[in-house]
Amino acid sequence: MSFILLAYRAFISRIIQEKNTRHEAEVLHQKKLVLENIRAQEEERKRIAVMIHDDIGNRLNILSLWLNNLDTKGDALIKKNIYTQMSSLIDAARSISHTLYPVNLESVGLVLYVEELIANLSHKINISLQVMPGYEKKDLFIEVQLYRIIQEFTTNVIRHSTATDVWIYIKDYPQNMAVVISDNGQGFDYEQVKKGMGIKNIESRIKSMNAAHKWKNTFLNKGSRLIIKIPKT
């Protein structure tokens, strides 16, 4: 009887172990699919953004220079209106390019690029960035994902929150990098909004970095806070 009981326990243990192994393999497979999907999206975004930034943007700038030297037979109003529209087109091309892909992030780095984002949004919301001493530049893929997350978070706050302030905190630790983004808005119910594209995009990017995250203080009228811990490889 004891032998049968031990054999049964060993059989059940083996089944559980095999099930756990299959589950872990499936989780790794899903992570791989998410990473490949995000990388493919970023490559396509980068291709289009570079095309807009380098080709269309440069052509508009050249056209603007030619226009500036154009003799409009004294009709300054026509020249001014055309020049104003051309400037708007240049700004729009630059904005679309930056939205699609942070073209210059590789050269200037995450911190300076986030500071540029803050400057561009300063007329809409107050954003404070605190980078602790010792921060080191990360792999381009990681920095792009972090920029996207910060961009998505602030966009959601501006669109859906009554917040007036957003705080971004970045610090390097020996084993990981911590990023905390919070606001002073009305907060949200995670269970109700977790299926929204904003939250999905943020969490997909976090997963692609093999990072851990936690939403805190997401109660109504308490603001929201996202804590991300990215392991160092």
Short mmCIF file of C-alpha atoms in Angstrom, two decimals:
data_model
loop_
_atom_site.label_atom_id
_atom_site.label_comp_id
_atom_site.label_asym_id
_atom_site.label_seq_id
_atom_site.Cartn_x
_atom_site.Cartn_y
_atom_site.Cartn_z
CA MET A 1 0.00 0.00 0.00
CA SER A 2 2.84 2.39 0.90
CA PHE A 3 4.55 1.59 -2.38
CA ILE A 4 1.37 2.37 -4.36
CA LEU A 5 0.90 5.63 -2.43
CA LEU A 6 4.50 6.71 -3.08
CA ALA A 7 4.19 5.78 -6.74
CA TYR A 8 0.95 7.77 -7.00
CA ARG A 9 2.54 10.82 -5.37
CA ALA A 10 5.53 10.56 -7.71
CA PHE A 11 3.14 10.32 -10.67
CA ILE A 12 1.17 13.41 -9.56
CA SER A 13 4.41 15.30 -8.87
CA ARG A 14 5.68 14.48 -12.37
CA ILE A 15 2.43 15.65 -13.96
CA ILE A 16 2.56 18.95 -12.03
CA GLN A 17 6.20 19.45 -12.97
CA GLU A 18 5.49 18.80 -16.65
CA LYS A 19 2.54 21.17 -16.51
CA ASN A 20 4.68 23.89 -14.93
CA THR A 21 7.39 23.32 -17.54
CA ARG A 22 4.85 23.67 -20.37
CA HIS A 23 3.45 26.80 -18.73
CA GLU A 24 6.91 28.36 -18.41
CA ALA A 25 7.66 27.51 -22.03
CA GLU A 26 4.38 29.11 -23.12
CA VAL A 27 5.13 32.27 -21.08
CA LEU A 28 8.59 32.52 -22.67
CA HIS A 29 7.07 31.98 -26.10
CA GLN A 30 4.52 34.76 -25.51
CA LYS A 31 7.25 37.12 -24.30
CA LYS A 32 9.27 36.33 -27.42
CA LEU A 33 6.26 37.06 -29.64
CA VAL A 34 5.61 40.38 -27.86
CA LEU A 35 9.27 41.38 -28.20
CA GLU A 36 9.40 40.45 -31.90
CA ASN A 37 6.14 42.30 -32.56
CA ILE A 38 7.33 45.47 -30.82
CA ARG A 39 10.71 45.35 -32.54
CA ALA A 40 8.97 44.99 -35.93
CA GLN A 41 6.66 47.90 -35.12
CA GLU A 42 9.58 50.07 -34.07
CA GLU A 43 11.54 49.27 -37.23
CA GLU A 44 8.57 50.23 -39.41
CA ARG A 45 7.92 53.38 -37.37
CA LYS A 46 11.61 54.27 -37.64
CA ARG A 47 11.61 53.78 -41.42
CA ILE A 48 8.58 56.06 -41.89
CA ALA A 49 9.79 58.62 -39.33
CA VAL A 50 13.23 58.89 -40.92
CA MET A 51 11.61 59.28 -44.33
CA ILE A 52 9.43 62.13 -43.05
CA HIS A 53 12.24 63.72 -41.03
CA ASP A 54 15.03 63.47 -43.61
CA ASP A 55 13.21 63.52 -46.94
CA ILE A 56 9.94 65.43 -46.60
CA GLY A 57 11.27 67.68 -43.84
CA ASN A 58 14.36 68.62 -45.84
CA ARG A 59 12.34 69.22 -49.00
CA LEU A 60 10.00 71.54 -47.08
CA ASN A 61 12.97 73.42 -45.64
CA ILE A 62 14.51 73.87 -49.10
CA LEU A 63 11.15 74.99 -50.48
CA SER A 64 10.85 77.45 -47.62
CA LEU A 65 14.28 78.92 -48.46
CA TRP A 66 13.33 79.29 -52.12
CA LEU A 67 10.05 80.89 -51.12
CA ASN A 68 11.85 83.35 -48.90
CA ASN A 69 13.86 84.53 -51.91
CA LEU A 70 10.88 84.57 -54.25
CA ASP A 71 9.91 87.88 -55.80
CA THR A 72 6.17 88.24 -55.26
CA LYS A 73 6.03 91.62 -57.02
CA GLY A 74 5.55 93.51 -53.81
CA ASP A 75 2.64 91.45 -52.55
CA ALA A 76 4.01 90.93 -49.04
CA LEU A 77 0.71 89.56 -47.73
CA ILE A 78 0.72 86.61 -50.16
CA LYS A 79 4.34 85.85 -49.34
CA LYS A 80 3.65 86.04 -45.61
CA ASN A 81 0.63 83.70 -45.83
CA ILE A 82 2.51 81.14 -47.92
CA TYR A 83 5.51 81.30 -45.59
CA THR A 84 3.26 80.83 -42.54
CA GLN A 85 1.66 77.75 -44.09
CA MET A 86 5.09 76.38 -45.02
CA SER A 87 6.32 76.81 -41.45
CA SER A 88 3.23 74.99 -40.19
CA LEU A 89 3.90 72.12 -42.60
CA ILE A 90 7.50 71.85 -41.41
CA ASP A 91 6.37 71.76 -37.78
CA ALA A 92 3.70 69.17 -38.60
CA ALA A 93 6.22 66.95 -40.41
CA ARG A 94 8.59 67.18 -37.45
CA SER A 95 5.77 66.40 -35.00
CA ILE A 96 4.59 63.35 -37.00
CA SER A 97 8.16 62.10 -37.25
CA HIS A 98 8.73 62.40 -33.49
CA THR A 99 5.38 60.73 -32.77
CA LEU A 100 6.19 57.77 -35.01
CA TYR A 101 9.72 57.24 -33.75
CA PRO A 102 12.17 59.26 -31.61
CA VAL A 103 14.58 59.75 -34.53
CA ASN A 104 17.29 61.64 -32.62
CA LEU A 105 17.11 59.62 -29.40
CA GLU A 106 20.09 57.46 -30.35
CA SER A 107 22.34 60.51 -30.63
CA VAL A 108 21.07 62.65 -27.72
CA GLY A 109 20.00 59.92 -25.26
CA LEU A 110 16.84 59.31 -23.22
CA VAL A 111 17.26 62.11 -20.68
CA LEU A 112 17.67 64.94 -23.20
CA TYR A 113 14.86 63.55 -25.36
CA VAL A 114 12.48 63.43 -22.38
CA GLU A 115 13.50 67.00 -21.54
CA GLU A 116 12.53 67.99 -25.10
CA LEU A 117 9.15 66.26 -24.64
CA ILE A 118 8.67 68.19 -21.39
CA ALA A 119 9.42 71.48 -23.15
CA ASN A 120 6.96 70.66 -25.95
CA LEU A 121 4.19 69.87 -23.44
CA SER A 122 4.93 72.73 -21.04
CA HIS A 123 1.90 74.71 -22.30
CA LYS A 124 -0.40 71.79 -21.42
CA ILE A 125 0.94 70.36 -18.15
CA ASN A 126 3.81 70.72 -15.67
CA ILE A 127 6.26 67.81 -15.92
CA SER A 128 9.16 67.39 -13.53
CA LEU A 129 12.06 65.04 -14.38
CA GLN A 130 14.47 63.86 -11.68
CA VAL A 131 17.39 61.68 -12.79
CA MET A 132 19.53 60.53 -9.89
CA PRO A 133 23.34 60.79 -10.14
CA GLY A 134 25.05 57.79 -11.67
CA TYR A 135 22.53 57.14 -14.43
CA GLU A 136 24.16 55.43 -17.41
CA LYS A 137 22.92 55.40 -20.98
CA LYS A 138 21.04 52.19 -21.78
CA ASP A 139 20.61 50.00 -24.83
CA LEU A 140 18.74 51.90 -27.56
CA PHE A 141 15.80 49.48 -27.48
CA ILE A 142 15.35 50.01 -23.72
CA GLU A 143 15.56 53.80 -24.02
CA VAL A 144 13.06 53.86 -26.88
CA GLN A 145 10.58 51.77 -24.87
CA LEU A 146 10.99 53.99 -21.80
CA TYR A 147 10.47 57.11 -23.89
CA ARG A 148 7.34 55.56 -25.41
CA ILE A 149 6.01 54.67 -21.94
CA ILE A 150 6.62 58.20 -20.63
CA GLN A 151 5.05 59.64 -23.77
CA GLU A 152 1.99 57.36 -23.49
CA PHE A 153 1.57 58.03 -19.76
CA THR A 154 1.68 61.81 -20.15
CA THR A 155 -0.61 61.71 -23.20
CA ASN A 156 -3.18 59.68 -21.23
CA VAL A 157 -2.94 62.10 -18.31
CA ILE A 158 -3.50 65.12 -20.57
CA ARG A 159 -6.43 63.49 -22.38
CA HIS A 160 -8.23 61.75 -19.55
CA SER A 161 -7.13 63.30 -16.26
CA THR A 162 -7.59 66.59 -14.44
CA ALA A 163 -3.93 66.49 -13.38
CA THR A 164 -1.81 69.61 -13.42
CA ASP A 165 1.50 67.91 -12.63
CA VAL A 166 3.43 64.81 -13.70
CA TRP A 167 6.61 63.61 -11.98
CA ILE A 168 9.22 61.33 -13.56
CA TYR A 169 11.92 59.72 -11.41
CA ILE A 170 14.79 57.64 -12.83
CA LYS A 171 17.49 55.86 -10.84
CA ASP A 172 20.07 53.17 -11.49
CA TYR A 173 20.56 50.43 -8.90
CA PRO A 174 23.22 47.69 -8.99
CA GLN A 175 20.73 45.05 -10.16
CA ASN A 176 18.09 47.09 -11.93
CA MET A 177 16.88 50.46 -13.11
CA ALA A 178 13.84 52.06 -11.50
CA VAL A 179 11.46 54.42 -13.27
CA VAL A 180 8.53 55.98 -11.43
CA ILE A 181 5.91 58.10 -13.21
CA SER A 182 3.08 59.71 -11.25
CA ASP A 183 0.49 62.47 -11.49
CA ASN A 184 -1.89 64.41 -9.25
CA GLY A 185 -5.05 63.70 -11.24
CA GLN A 186 -8.22 61.92 -10.22
CA GLY A 187 -6.68 58.46 -10.70
CA PHE A 188 -8.48 55.52 -12.28
CA ASP A 189 -9.87 52.07 -11.61
CA TYR A 190 -7.34 49.67 -13.13
CA GLU A 191 -9.89 46.88 -13.63
CA GLN A 192 -12.01 49.21 -15.77
CA VAL A 193 -9.23 50.68 -17.91
CA LYS A 194 -6.75 47.79 -18.20
CA LYS A 195 -8.17 46.78 -21.59
CA GLY A 196 -7.71 50.25 -23.02
CA MET A 197 -5.07 50.77 -25.70
CA GLY A 198 -3.06 53.18 -23.55
CA ILE A 199 -2.58 50.72 -20.68
CA LYS A 200 -2.06 47.83 -23.13
CA ASN A 201 0.66 49.72 -24.99
CA ILE A 202 2.45 50.61 -21.77
CA GLU A 203 2.31 47.08 -20.36
CA SER A 204 3.36 45.49 -23.69
CA ARG A 205 6.45 47.68 -23.76
CA ILE A 206 7.23 46.83 -20.14
CA LYS A 207 6.92 43.14 -20.96
CA SER A 208 9.22 43.53 -23.98
CA MET A 209 11.97 44.75 -21.61
CA ASN A 210 11.43 41.74 -19.32
CA ALA A 211 10.66 44.29 -16.61
CA ALA A 212 8.39 44.21 -13.57
CA HIS A 213 5.82 46.90 -12.88
CA LYS A 214 3.15 47.95 -10.45
CA TRP A 215 0.33 50.48 -10.57
CA LYS A 216 -0.10 52.22 -7.22
CA ASN A 217 -2.48 54.80 -5.77
CA THR A 218 -4.88 54.20 -8.62
CA PHE A 219 -7.90 55.08 -6.54
CA LEU A 220 -10.26 57.84 -7.55
CA ASN A 221 -9.04 61.32 -6.59
CA LYS A 222 -5.65 59.95 -5.48
CA GLY A 223 -3.69 60.30 -8.70
CA SER A 224 -1.87 57.46 -10.42
CA ARG A 225 1.63 56.05 -10.16
CA LEU A 226 3.49 53.56 -12.32
CA ILE A 227 6.59 51.85 -10.92
CA ILE A 228 8.87 50.01 -13.35
CA LYS A 229 11.94 47.92 -12.50
CA ILE A 230 14.11 46.90 -15.45
CA PRO A 231 16.73 44.21 -14.80
CA LYS A 232 20.29 44.91 -15.93
CA THR A 233 21.76 42.36 -18.31
#
